[in-house]
């Protein structure tokens, strides 16, 4: 059974970098069939997919256009986890951030399982 | 981007009655060569991450009660709760996985009347 455990600070100062980590158990970040995603949820923006990383003989990333200039999602194979970095944050980046798996090799890009969620508040 | 629009934003249904939630996509999410609709439904209870209910527009995830069903094709989809139970009070979201960026509807709040 795949489980995702998130960690990272809940408070970030505006203009700084938001950093979160998602530890994977029951699967591998280097899986040739899965993809590892970050999603956020706020009252103003709803559920918003931010991006993903996945391995298909080499590493790939896809990012949502609105955050593409500020976001990095990296795998860490030594710890079987992946991370989110979002630079130059503003109060608009305040949200609950989730990591989630998709089974993308077969087009099964629905999300599950999900991490527990991390409320990140950006203070000005 | 494919825009997902749900209706209504909220609904109140008596226990044991039917609840129906609609989801419309701005373009078709039916993949002709796969003969599948790339549409999922989620349930989110307060303080929890979303839980997958339905994928391929009508396939129930393992462990999901059979009072939940999905239907529709192309651009118009429906999630039906055939007999509302108290534990079904939640927000419900549709999501398209036809093309990146994956996008969600704005959510529908289901309450007990």
Tab-separated table of C-alpha atoms in Angstrom, chain A residues 37 39 41 46-49 52 62-65 98 102 104 106-112 114-117, chain B residues 1 34 38 40 42 44 47-52 55-56 61 91 93 95-97 100-105:
chain	number	residue	atom	x	y	z
A	37	UNK	CA	2.723	15.412	-8.283
A	39	UNK	CA	-1.248	20.123	-5.959
A	41	UNK	CA	-5.800	24.160	-2.607
A	46	UNK	CA	-9.598	25.855	-5.605
A	47	UNK	CA	-7.605	22.727	-6.407
A	48	UNK	CA	-4.669	23.576	-8.635
A	49	UNK	CA	-2.189	21.088	-10.074
A	52	UNK	CA	5.052	16.516	-11.549
A	62	UNK	CA	5.923	19.075	-16.250
A	63	UNK	CA	4.832	22.340	-14.652
A	64	UNK	CA	1.701	24.446	-14.676
A	65	UNK	CA	2.339	27.535	-16.791
A	98	UNK	CA	-0.596	18.174	-1.281
A	102	UNK	CA	-0.595	9.271	-10.612
A	104	UNK	CA	0.814	8.087	-15.748
A	106	UNK	CA	-1.015	4.036	-18.781
A	107	UNK	CA	-2.904	7.333	-18.930
A	108	UNK	CA	-4.315	6.788	-15.461
A	109	UNK	CA	-3.681	10.330	-14.350
A	110	UNK	CA	-6.120	10.470	-11.515
A	111	UNK	CA	-4.646	11.296	-8.124
A	112	UNK	CA	-4.238	8.719	-5.428
A	114	UNK	CA	-2.507	11.795	-1.480
A	115	UNK	CA	-0.261	13.127	1.231
A	116	UNK	CA	-1.872	14.513	4.358
A	117	UNK	CA	-1.556	18.125	3.244
B	1	UNK	CA	-6.369	24.525	-20.548
B	34	UNK	CA	-8.899	4.393	-26.073
B	38	UNK	CA	-10.607	10.882	-18.938
B	40	UNK	CA	-12.446	11.391	-12.263
B	42	UNK	CA	-13.286	12.944	-5.668
B	44	UNK	CA	-13.228	15.714	0.287
B	47	UNK	CA	-9.543	18.651	7.065
B	48	UNK	CA	-8.743	15.708	4.779
B	49	UNK	CA	-7.199	15.370	1.327
B	50	UNK	CA	-9.515	14.452	-1.531
B	51	UNK	CA	-10.434	10.789	-1.857
B	52	UNK	CA	-10.797	9.179	-5.289
B	55	UNK	CA	-12.264	7.172	-12.630
B	56	UNK	CA	-12.789	6.641	-16.378
B	61	UNK	CA	-12.562	2.891	-6.945
B	91	UNK	CA	-17.191	18.604	-1.055
B	93	UNK	CA	-14.785	17.580	-7.292
B	95	UNK	CA	-11.033	16.327	-12.554
B	96	UNK	CA	-10.000	15.865	-16.160
B	97	UNK	CA	-6.840	13.936	-16.981
B	100	UNK	CA	-1.972	18.694	-19.032
B	101	UNK	CA	-2.502	20.775	-16.998
B	102	UNK	CA	-4.801	18.424	-15.117
B	103	UNK	CA	-7.701	20.581	-13.929
B	104	UNK	CA	-10.458	20.357	-11.357
B	105	UNK	CA	-13.960	21.698	-11.064
